[in-house]
Short mmCIF file of C-alpha atoms in Angstrom, two decimals:
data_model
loop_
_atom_site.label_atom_id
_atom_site.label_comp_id
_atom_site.label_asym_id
_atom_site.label_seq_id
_atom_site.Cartn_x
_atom_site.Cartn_y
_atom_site.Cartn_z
CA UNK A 1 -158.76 14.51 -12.24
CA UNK A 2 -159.66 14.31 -16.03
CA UNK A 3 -161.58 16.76 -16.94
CA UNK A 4 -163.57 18.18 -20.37
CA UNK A 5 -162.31 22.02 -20.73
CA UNK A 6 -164.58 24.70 -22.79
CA UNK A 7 -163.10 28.25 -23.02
CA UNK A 8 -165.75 30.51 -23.71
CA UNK A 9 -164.79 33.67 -25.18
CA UNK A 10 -161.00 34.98 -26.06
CA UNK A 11 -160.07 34.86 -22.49
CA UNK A 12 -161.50 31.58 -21.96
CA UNK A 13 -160.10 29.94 -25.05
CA UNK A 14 -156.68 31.22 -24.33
CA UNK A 15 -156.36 29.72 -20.95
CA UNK A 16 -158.09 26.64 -22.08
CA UNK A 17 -154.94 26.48 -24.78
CA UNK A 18 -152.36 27.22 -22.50
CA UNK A 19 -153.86 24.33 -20.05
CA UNK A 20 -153.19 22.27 -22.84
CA UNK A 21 -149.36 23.07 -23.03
CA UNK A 22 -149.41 22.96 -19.17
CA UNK A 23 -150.34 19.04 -19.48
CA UNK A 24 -147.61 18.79 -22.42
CA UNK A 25 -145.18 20.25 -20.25
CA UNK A 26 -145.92 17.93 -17.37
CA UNK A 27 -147.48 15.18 -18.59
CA UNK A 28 -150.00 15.80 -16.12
CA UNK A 29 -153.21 14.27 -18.33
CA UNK A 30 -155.11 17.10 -16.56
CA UNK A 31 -157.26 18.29 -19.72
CA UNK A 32 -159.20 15.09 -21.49
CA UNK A 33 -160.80 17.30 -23.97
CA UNK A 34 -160.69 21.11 -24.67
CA UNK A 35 -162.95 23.23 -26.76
CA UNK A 36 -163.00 26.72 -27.15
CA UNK A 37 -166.21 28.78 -28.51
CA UNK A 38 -166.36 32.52 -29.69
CA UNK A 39 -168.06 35.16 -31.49
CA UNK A 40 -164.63 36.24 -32.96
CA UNK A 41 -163.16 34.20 -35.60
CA UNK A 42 -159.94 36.01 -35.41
CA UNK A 43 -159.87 34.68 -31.48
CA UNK A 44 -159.88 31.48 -32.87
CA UNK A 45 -157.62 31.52 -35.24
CA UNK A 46 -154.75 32.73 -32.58
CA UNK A 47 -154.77 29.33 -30.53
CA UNK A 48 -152.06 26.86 -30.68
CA UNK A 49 -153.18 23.60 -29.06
CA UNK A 50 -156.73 23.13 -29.47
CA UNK A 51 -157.83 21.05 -32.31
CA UNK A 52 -159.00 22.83 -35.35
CA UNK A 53 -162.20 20.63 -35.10
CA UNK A 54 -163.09 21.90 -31.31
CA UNK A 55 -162.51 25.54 -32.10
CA UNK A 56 -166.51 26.92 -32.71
CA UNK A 57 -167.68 29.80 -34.15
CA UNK A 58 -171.31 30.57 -32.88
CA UNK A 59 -173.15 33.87 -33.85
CA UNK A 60 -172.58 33.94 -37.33
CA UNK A 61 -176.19 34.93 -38.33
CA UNK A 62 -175.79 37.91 -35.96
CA UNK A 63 -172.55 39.51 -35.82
CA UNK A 64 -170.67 37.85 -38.93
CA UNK A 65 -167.70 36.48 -36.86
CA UNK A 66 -166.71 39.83 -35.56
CA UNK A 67 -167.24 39.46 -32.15
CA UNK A 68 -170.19 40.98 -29.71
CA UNK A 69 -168.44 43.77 -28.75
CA UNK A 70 -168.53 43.79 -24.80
CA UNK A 71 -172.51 43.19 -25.06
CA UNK A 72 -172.89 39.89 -22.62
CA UNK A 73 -177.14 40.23 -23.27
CA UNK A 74 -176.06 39.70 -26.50
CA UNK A 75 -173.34 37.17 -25.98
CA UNK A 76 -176.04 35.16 -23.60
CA UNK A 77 -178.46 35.28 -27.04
CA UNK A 78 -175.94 34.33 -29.58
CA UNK A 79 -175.14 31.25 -27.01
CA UNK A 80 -178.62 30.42 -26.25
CA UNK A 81 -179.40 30.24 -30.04
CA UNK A 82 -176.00 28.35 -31.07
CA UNK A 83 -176.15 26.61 -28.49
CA UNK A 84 -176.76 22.73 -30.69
CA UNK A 85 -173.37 23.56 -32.38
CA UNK A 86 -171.37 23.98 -29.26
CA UNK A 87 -172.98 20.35 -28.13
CA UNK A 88 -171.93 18.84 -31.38
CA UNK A 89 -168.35 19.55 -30.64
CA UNK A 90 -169.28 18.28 -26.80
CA UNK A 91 -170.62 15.00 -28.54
CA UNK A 92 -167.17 14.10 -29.60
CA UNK A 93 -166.06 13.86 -25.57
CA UNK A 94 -165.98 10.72 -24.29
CA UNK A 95 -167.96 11.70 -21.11
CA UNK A 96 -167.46 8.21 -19.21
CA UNK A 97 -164.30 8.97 -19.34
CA UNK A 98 -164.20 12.83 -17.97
CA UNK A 99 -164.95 13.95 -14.00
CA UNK A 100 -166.34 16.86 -14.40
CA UNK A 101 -166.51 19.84 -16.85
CA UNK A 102 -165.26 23.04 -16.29
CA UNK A 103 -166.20 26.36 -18.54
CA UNK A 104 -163.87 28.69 -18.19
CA UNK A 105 -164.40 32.49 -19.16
CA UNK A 106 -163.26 36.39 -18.65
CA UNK A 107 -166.59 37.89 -16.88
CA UNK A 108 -166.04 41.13 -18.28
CA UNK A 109 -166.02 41.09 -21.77
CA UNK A 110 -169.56 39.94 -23.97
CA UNK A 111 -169.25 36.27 -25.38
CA UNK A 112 -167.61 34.73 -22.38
CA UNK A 113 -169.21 36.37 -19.80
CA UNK A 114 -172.64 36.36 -21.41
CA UNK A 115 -172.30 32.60 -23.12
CA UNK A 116 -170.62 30.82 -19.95
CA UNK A 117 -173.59 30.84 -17.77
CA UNK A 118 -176.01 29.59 -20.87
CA UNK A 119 -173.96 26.35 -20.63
CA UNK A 120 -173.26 25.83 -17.70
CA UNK A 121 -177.15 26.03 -17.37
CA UNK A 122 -177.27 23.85 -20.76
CA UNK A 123 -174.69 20.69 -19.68
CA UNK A 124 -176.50 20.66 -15.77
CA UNK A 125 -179.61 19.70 -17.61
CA UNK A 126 -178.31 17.09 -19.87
CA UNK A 127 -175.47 15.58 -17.87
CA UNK A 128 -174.87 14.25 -14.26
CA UNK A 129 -170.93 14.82 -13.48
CA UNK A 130 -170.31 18.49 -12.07
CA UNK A 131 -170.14 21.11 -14.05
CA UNK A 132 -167.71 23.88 -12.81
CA UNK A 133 -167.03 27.51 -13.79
CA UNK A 134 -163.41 29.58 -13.70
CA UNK A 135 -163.95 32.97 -13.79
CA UNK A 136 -162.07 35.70 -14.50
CA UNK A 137 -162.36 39.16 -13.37
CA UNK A 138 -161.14 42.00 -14.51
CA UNK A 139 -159.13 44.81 -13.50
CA UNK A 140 -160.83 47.94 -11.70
CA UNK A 141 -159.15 49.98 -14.17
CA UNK A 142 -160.78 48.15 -17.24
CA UNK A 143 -163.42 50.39 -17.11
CA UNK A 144 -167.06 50.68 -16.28
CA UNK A 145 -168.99 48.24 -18.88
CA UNK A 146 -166.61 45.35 -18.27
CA UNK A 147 -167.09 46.35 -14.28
CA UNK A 148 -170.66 46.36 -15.18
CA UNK A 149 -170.51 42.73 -17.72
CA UNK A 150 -168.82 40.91 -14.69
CA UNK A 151 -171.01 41.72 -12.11
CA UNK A 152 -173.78 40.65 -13.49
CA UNK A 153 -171.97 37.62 -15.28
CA UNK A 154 -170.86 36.34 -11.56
CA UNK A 155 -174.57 36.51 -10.73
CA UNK A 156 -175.69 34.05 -13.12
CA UNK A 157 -172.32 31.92 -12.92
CA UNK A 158 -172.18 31.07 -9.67
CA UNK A 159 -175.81 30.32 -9.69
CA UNK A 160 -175.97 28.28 -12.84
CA UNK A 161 -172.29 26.21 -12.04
CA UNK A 162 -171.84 23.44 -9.05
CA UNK A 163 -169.15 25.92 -8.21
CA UNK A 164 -167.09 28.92 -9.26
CA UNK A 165 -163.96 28.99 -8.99
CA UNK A 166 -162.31 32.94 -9.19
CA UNK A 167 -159.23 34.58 -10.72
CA UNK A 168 -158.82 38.28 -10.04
CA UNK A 169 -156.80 40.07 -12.49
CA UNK A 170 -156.52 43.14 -10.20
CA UNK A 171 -154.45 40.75 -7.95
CA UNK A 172 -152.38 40.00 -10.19
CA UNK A 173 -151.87 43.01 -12.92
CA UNK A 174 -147.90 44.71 -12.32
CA UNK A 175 -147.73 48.08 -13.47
CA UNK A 176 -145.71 48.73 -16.36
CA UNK A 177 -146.09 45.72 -18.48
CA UNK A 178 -147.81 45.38 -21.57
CA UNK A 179 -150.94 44.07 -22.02
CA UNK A 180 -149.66 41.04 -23.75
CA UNK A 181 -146.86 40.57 -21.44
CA UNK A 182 -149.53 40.71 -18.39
CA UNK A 183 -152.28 38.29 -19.45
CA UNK A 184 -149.41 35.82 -20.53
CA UNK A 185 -147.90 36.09 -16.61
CA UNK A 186 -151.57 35.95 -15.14
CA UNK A 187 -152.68 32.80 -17.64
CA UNK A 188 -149.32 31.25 -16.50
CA UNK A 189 -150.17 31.80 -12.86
CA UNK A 190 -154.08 30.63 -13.60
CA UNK A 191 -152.95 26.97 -15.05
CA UNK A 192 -149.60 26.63 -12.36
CA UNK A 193 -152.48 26.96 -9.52
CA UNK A 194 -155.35 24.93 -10.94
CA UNK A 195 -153.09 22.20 -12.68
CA UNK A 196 -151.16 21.28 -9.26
CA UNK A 197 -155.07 21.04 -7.94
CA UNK A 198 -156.15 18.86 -10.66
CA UNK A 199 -153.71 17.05 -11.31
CA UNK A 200 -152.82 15.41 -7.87
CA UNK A 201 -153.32 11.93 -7.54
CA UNK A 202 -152.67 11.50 -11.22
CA UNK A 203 -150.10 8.11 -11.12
CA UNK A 204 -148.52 7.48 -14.44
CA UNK A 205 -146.20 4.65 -15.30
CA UNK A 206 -142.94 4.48 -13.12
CA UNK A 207 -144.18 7.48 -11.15
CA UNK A 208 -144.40 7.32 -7.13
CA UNK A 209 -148.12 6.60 -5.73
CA UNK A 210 -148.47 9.19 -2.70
CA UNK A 211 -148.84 8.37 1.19
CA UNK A 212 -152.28 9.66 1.26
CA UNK A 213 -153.57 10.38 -2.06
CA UNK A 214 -155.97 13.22 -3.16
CA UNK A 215 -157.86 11.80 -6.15
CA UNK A 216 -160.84 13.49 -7.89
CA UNK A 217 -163.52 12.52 -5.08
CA UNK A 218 -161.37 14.38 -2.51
CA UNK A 219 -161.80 17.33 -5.13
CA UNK A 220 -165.42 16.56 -6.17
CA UNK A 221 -166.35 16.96 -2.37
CA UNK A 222 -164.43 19.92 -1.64
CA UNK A 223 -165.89 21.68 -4.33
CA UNK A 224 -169.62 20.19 -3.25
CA UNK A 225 -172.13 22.80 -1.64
CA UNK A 226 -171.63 25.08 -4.55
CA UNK A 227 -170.39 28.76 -4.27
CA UNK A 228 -167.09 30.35 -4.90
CA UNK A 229 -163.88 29.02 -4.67
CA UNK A 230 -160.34 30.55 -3.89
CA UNK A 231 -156.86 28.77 -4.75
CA UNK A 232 -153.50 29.47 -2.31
CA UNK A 233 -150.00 28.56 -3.54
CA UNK A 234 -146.72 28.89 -2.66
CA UNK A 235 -143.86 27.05 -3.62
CA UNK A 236 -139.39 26.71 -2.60
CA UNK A 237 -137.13 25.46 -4.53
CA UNK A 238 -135.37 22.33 -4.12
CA UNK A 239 -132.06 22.28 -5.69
CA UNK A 240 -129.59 19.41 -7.39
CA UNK A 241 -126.46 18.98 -6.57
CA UNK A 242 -123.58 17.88 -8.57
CA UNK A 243 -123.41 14.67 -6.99
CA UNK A 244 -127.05 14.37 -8.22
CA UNK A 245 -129.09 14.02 -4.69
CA UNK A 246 -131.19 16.58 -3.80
CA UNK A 247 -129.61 19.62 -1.80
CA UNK A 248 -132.38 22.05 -0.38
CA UNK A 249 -132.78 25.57 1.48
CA UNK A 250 -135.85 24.00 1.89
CA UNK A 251 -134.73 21.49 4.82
CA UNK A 252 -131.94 23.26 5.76
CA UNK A 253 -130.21 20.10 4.94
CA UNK A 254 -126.29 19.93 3.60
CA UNK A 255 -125.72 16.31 3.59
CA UNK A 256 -127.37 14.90 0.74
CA UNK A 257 -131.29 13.46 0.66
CA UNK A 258 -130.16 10.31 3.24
CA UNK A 259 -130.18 12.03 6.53
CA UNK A 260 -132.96 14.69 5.61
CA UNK A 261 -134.19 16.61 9.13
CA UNK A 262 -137.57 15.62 9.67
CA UNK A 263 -137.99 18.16 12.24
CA UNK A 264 -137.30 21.04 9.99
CA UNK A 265 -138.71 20.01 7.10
CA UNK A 266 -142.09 19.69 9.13
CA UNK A 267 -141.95 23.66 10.18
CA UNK A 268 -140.96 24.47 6.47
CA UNK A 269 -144.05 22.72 5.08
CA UNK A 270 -146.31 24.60 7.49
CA UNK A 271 -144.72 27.44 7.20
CA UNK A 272 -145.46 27.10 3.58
CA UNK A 273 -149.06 25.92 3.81
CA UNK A 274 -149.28 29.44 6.09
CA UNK A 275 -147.78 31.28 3.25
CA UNK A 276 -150.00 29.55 0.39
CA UNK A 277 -153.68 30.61 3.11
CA UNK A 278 -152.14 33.72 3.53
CA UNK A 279 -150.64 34.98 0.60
CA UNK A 280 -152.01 36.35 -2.81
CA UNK A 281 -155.16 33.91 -3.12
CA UNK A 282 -156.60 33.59 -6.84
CA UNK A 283 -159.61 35.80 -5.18
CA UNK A 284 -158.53 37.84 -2.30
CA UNK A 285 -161.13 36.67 1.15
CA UNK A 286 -160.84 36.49 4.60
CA UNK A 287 -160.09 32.74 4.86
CA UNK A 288 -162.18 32.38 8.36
CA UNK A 289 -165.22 30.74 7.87
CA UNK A 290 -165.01 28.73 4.61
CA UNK A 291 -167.27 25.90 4.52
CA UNK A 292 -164.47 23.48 2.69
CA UNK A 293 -160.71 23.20 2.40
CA UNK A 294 -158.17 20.80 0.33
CA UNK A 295 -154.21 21.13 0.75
CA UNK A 296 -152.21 19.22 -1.59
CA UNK A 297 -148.30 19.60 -1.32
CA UNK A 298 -146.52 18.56 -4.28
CA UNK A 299 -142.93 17.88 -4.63
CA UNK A 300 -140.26 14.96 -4.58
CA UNK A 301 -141.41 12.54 -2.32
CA UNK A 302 -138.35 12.76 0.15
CA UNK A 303 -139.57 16.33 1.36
CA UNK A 304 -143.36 15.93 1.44
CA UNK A 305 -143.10 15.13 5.34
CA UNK A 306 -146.33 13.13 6.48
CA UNK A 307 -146.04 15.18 9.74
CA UNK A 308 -145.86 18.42 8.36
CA UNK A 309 -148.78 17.86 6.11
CA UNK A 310 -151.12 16.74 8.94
CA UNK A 311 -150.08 19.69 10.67
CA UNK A 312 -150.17 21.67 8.25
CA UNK A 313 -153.71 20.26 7.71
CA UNK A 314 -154.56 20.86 11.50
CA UNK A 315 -153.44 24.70 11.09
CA UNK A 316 -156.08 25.24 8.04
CA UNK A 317 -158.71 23.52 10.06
CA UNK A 318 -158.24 25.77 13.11
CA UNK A 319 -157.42 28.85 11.14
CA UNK A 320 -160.95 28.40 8.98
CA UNK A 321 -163.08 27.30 11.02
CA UNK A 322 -163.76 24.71 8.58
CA UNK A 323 -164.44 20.69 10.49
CA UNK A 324 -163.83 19.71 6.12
CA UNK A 325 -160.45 20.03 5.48
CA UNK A 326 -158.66 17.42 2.97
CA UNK A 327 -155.34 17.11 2.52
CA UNK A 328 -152.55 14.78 0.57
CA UNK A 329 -149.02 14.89 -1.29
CA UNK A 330 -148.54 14.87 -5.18
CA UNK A 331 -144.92 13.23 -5.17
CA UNK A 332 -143.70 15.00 -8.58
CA UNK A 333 -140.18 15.43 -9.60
CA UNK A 334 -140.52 19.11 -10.11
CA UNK A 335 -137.52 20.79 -8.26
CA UNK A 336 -139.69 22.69 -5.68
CA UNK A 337 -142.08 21.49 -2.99
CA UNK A 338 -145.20 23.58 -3.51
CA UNK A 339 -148.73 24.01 -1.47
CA UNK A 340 -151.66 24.26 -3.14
CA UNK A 341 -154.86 25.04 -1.22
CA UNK A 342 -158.58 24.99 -2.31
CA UNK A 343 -160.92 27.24 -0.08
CA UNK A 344 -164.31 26.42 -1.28
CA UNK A 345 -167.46 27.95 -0.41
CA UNK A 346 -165.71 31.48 1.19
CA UNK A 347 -168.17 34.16 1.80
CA UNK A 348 -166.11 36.95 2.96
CA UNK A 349 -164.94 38.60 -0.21
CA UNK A 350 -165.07 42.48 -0.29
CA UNK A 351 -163.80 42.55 -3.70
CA UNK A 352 -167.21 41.10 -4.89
CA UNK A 353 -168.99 43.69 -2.61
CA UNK A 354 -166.52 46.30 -3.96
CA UNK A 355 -167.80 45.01 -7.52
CA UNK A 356 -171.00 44.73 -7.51
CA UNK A 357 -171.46 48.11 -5.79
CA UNK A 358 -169.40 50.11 -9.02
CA UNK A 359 -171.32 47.77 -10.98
CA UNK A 360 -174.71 49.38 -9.66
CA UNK A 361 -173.26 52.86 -9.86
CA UNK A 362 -171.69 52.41 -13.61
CA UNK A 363 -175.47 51.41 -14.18
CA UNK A 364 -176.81 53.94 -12.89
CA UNK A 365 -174.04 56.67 -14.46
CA UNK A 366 -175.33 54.51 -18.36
CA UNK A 367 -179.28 55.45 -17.45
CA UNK A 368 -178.12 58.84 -17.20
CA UNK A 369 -176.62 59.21 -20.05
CA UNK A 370 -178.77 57.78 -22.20
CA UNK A 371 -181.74 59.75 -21.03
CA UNK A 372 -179.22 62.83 -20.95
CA UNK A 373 -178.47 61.94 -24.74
CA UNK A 374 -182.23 61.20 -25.73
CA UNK A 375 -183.03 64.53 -24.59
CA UNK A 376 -180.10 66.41 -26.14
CA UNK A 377 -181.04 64.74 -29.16
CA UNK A 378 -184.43 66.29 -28.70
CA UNK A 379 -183.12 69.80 -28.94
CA UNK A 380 -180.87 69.46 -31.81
CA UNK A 381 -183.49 68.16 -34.36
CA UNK A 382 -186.56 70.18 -32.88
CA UNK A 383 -187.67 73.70 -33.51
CA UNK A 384 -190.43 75.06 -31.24
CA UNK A 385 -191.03 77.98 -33.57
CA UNK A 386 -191.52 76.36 -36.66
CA UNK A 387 -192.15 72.60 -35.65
CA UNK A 388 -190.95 70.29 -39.62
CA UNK A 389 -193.15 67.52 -40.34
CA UNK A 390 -191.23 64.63 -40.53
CA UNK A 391 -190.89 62.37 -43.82
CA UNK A 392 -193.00 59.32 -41.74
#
């Protein structure tokens, strides 16, 4: 799937620039374009791999390249009134070329969370292919505002975006590492998950064509119907041996890749299509009752059993409810067989409840305390004896 990447905000331009050392890594040809747009010139300045050309500074009339600070109503008017600068650098995209866009952002801070939805709402207007969010939520511990930002951020996303696709930092946040050290593992996990989904079906010179291939339609109509979207993944390795044939715990197999079993490699790849539906999802649901499914196992092309996909396939069907489930191998020569799953449309989500409920309370706690302040205020400067005239 080719598509045209625009990180919006820090968080969004940083995963948008590590997606673009993902596809160096793998030659995967995922990302076709990539832009990244902030308030904060500094934010800029700190990517690697987009083009100095697509990195755009918006909001310069109103905050001076310093960033919004946290204020998404003012990140959503700083993108609504750059917005003709941010299309300029979308001119440059060859669109014919692209499948779909996808804005990616961190819903809690102010210029991604506020500027995402803007255009989103902006490139739905002018362009037909889908236009697709990734958001990014943060951690409960973040603190109210951003709590407050992202809730009403998701809101407008997933209203304004053909669908929204969700990574939850609280998922995925260890305690004891540094910031730094945690965004870098969660970005890493972000672009593992999504680039396996993307890039499947991707056939490059010399490389294997899969059994049943999942192109970008398979994806396209997966992610149809709009909503929110959840990615599963779990992966074994395959090892070499020194005889240079592949030697795996994977199929339980000791004598080379000739005589692999098929029998147990079918249980291990539904066993790990269970683990990838079960596991730690991008955004934690209750899988039963999602509207639309795609599994894609990726891995050398001896261990991606036809069997144990299909029944792997079957499982996801029964276990969601779902009568749309896709499914297809990505032959890659990666050492590991992976599972990637795509659970579009899920509506059970309590950490969205969760949110948008300390998202109502934080507002109500701010309304508090401003009228608290307004009337301290009050007191301080008035005297009811002797009442000063002010200057005007």
């Amino acid at each position: 799937m080719k598509l045209a990447m625009i990180g919006f905000g820090q968080a969004g331009g940083k995963i948008v620039d590590r997606f673009l050392d993902y596809d160096d890594r793998t030659n995967s040809g995922i990302v076709r374009a990539a832009i990244a747009v902030n308030t904060a010139k500094a934010d800029l300045i700190g990517l690697d791999n987009i083009p100095q050309e697509n990195r755009v500074l918006i909001g310069q009339a109103r905050v001076k390249g310093h960033g919004v600070g946290a204020d998404n109503e003012l990140g959503a008017e700083v993108a609504e009134e750059d917005i003709d600068e941010v299309q300029n650098a979308i001119d440059s995209i060859p669109t014919h070329e692209v499948d779909a866009f996808l804005i990616v952002a961190g819903m809690g801070g102010g210029t991604g969370s506020g500027g995402a939805p803007v255009l989103a709402k902006h490139l739905k207007r002018i362009y037909t292919i889908p236009v697709y969010g990734l958001g990014v939520l943060p951690g409960t511990d973040e603190g109210g505002i951003y709590t407050l930002n992202a809730a009403r951020s998701f809101q407008t996303f997933v209203r304004e975006v053909d669908n929204l696709l969700v990574f939850d930092n609280d998922s995925w946040r260890q305690t004891g590492e540094s910031v730094e050290g945690g965004y870098d593992q969660i970005n890493e996990e972000i672009v593992r998950r999504f680039g396996i989904l993307f890039g499947a079906g991707e056939v490059g010179d010399g490389q294997e064509v899969a059994e049943s291939v999942v192109d970008s339609s398979e994806i396209i109509n997966t992610l149809s119907g709009g909503g929110v979207s959840t990615v599963g993944y779990a992966s074994e390795e395959v090892e070499v041996n020194s005889g240079g044939g592949l030697l795996s715990r994977f199929t339980g197999d000791t004598g080379g890749d000739d005589d692999l079993d098929a029998a147990n490699t079918t249980n291990r790849i539904t066993s790990l299509v269970r683990k990838a539906a079960l596991g730690r999802l991008t955004l934690p649901c209750e899988i039963e009752g999602t509207e639309r499914a795609l599994l894609v196992l990726s891995g050398p092309s001896e261990y991606l059993n036809r069997k144990g996909i299909e029944r792997g396939r079957k499982w996801l069907e029964e276990e969601t409810g779902s009568m749309e489930v896709r499914g297809g191998d990505f032959p890659r020569s990666e050492p590991e067989v992976a599972a990637a799953i795509l659970l579009s449309g899920v509506t059970n989500v309590p950490r969205i409840k969760r949110l948008q409920q300390v998202a109502i309370e934080a507002q109500d706690n701010i309304d508090d305390i401003q009228r608290e302040s307004e009337e301290n205020l009050e007191e301080l400067v008035e005297d009811d004896e002797d009442e000063l005239e002010p200057l005007f």
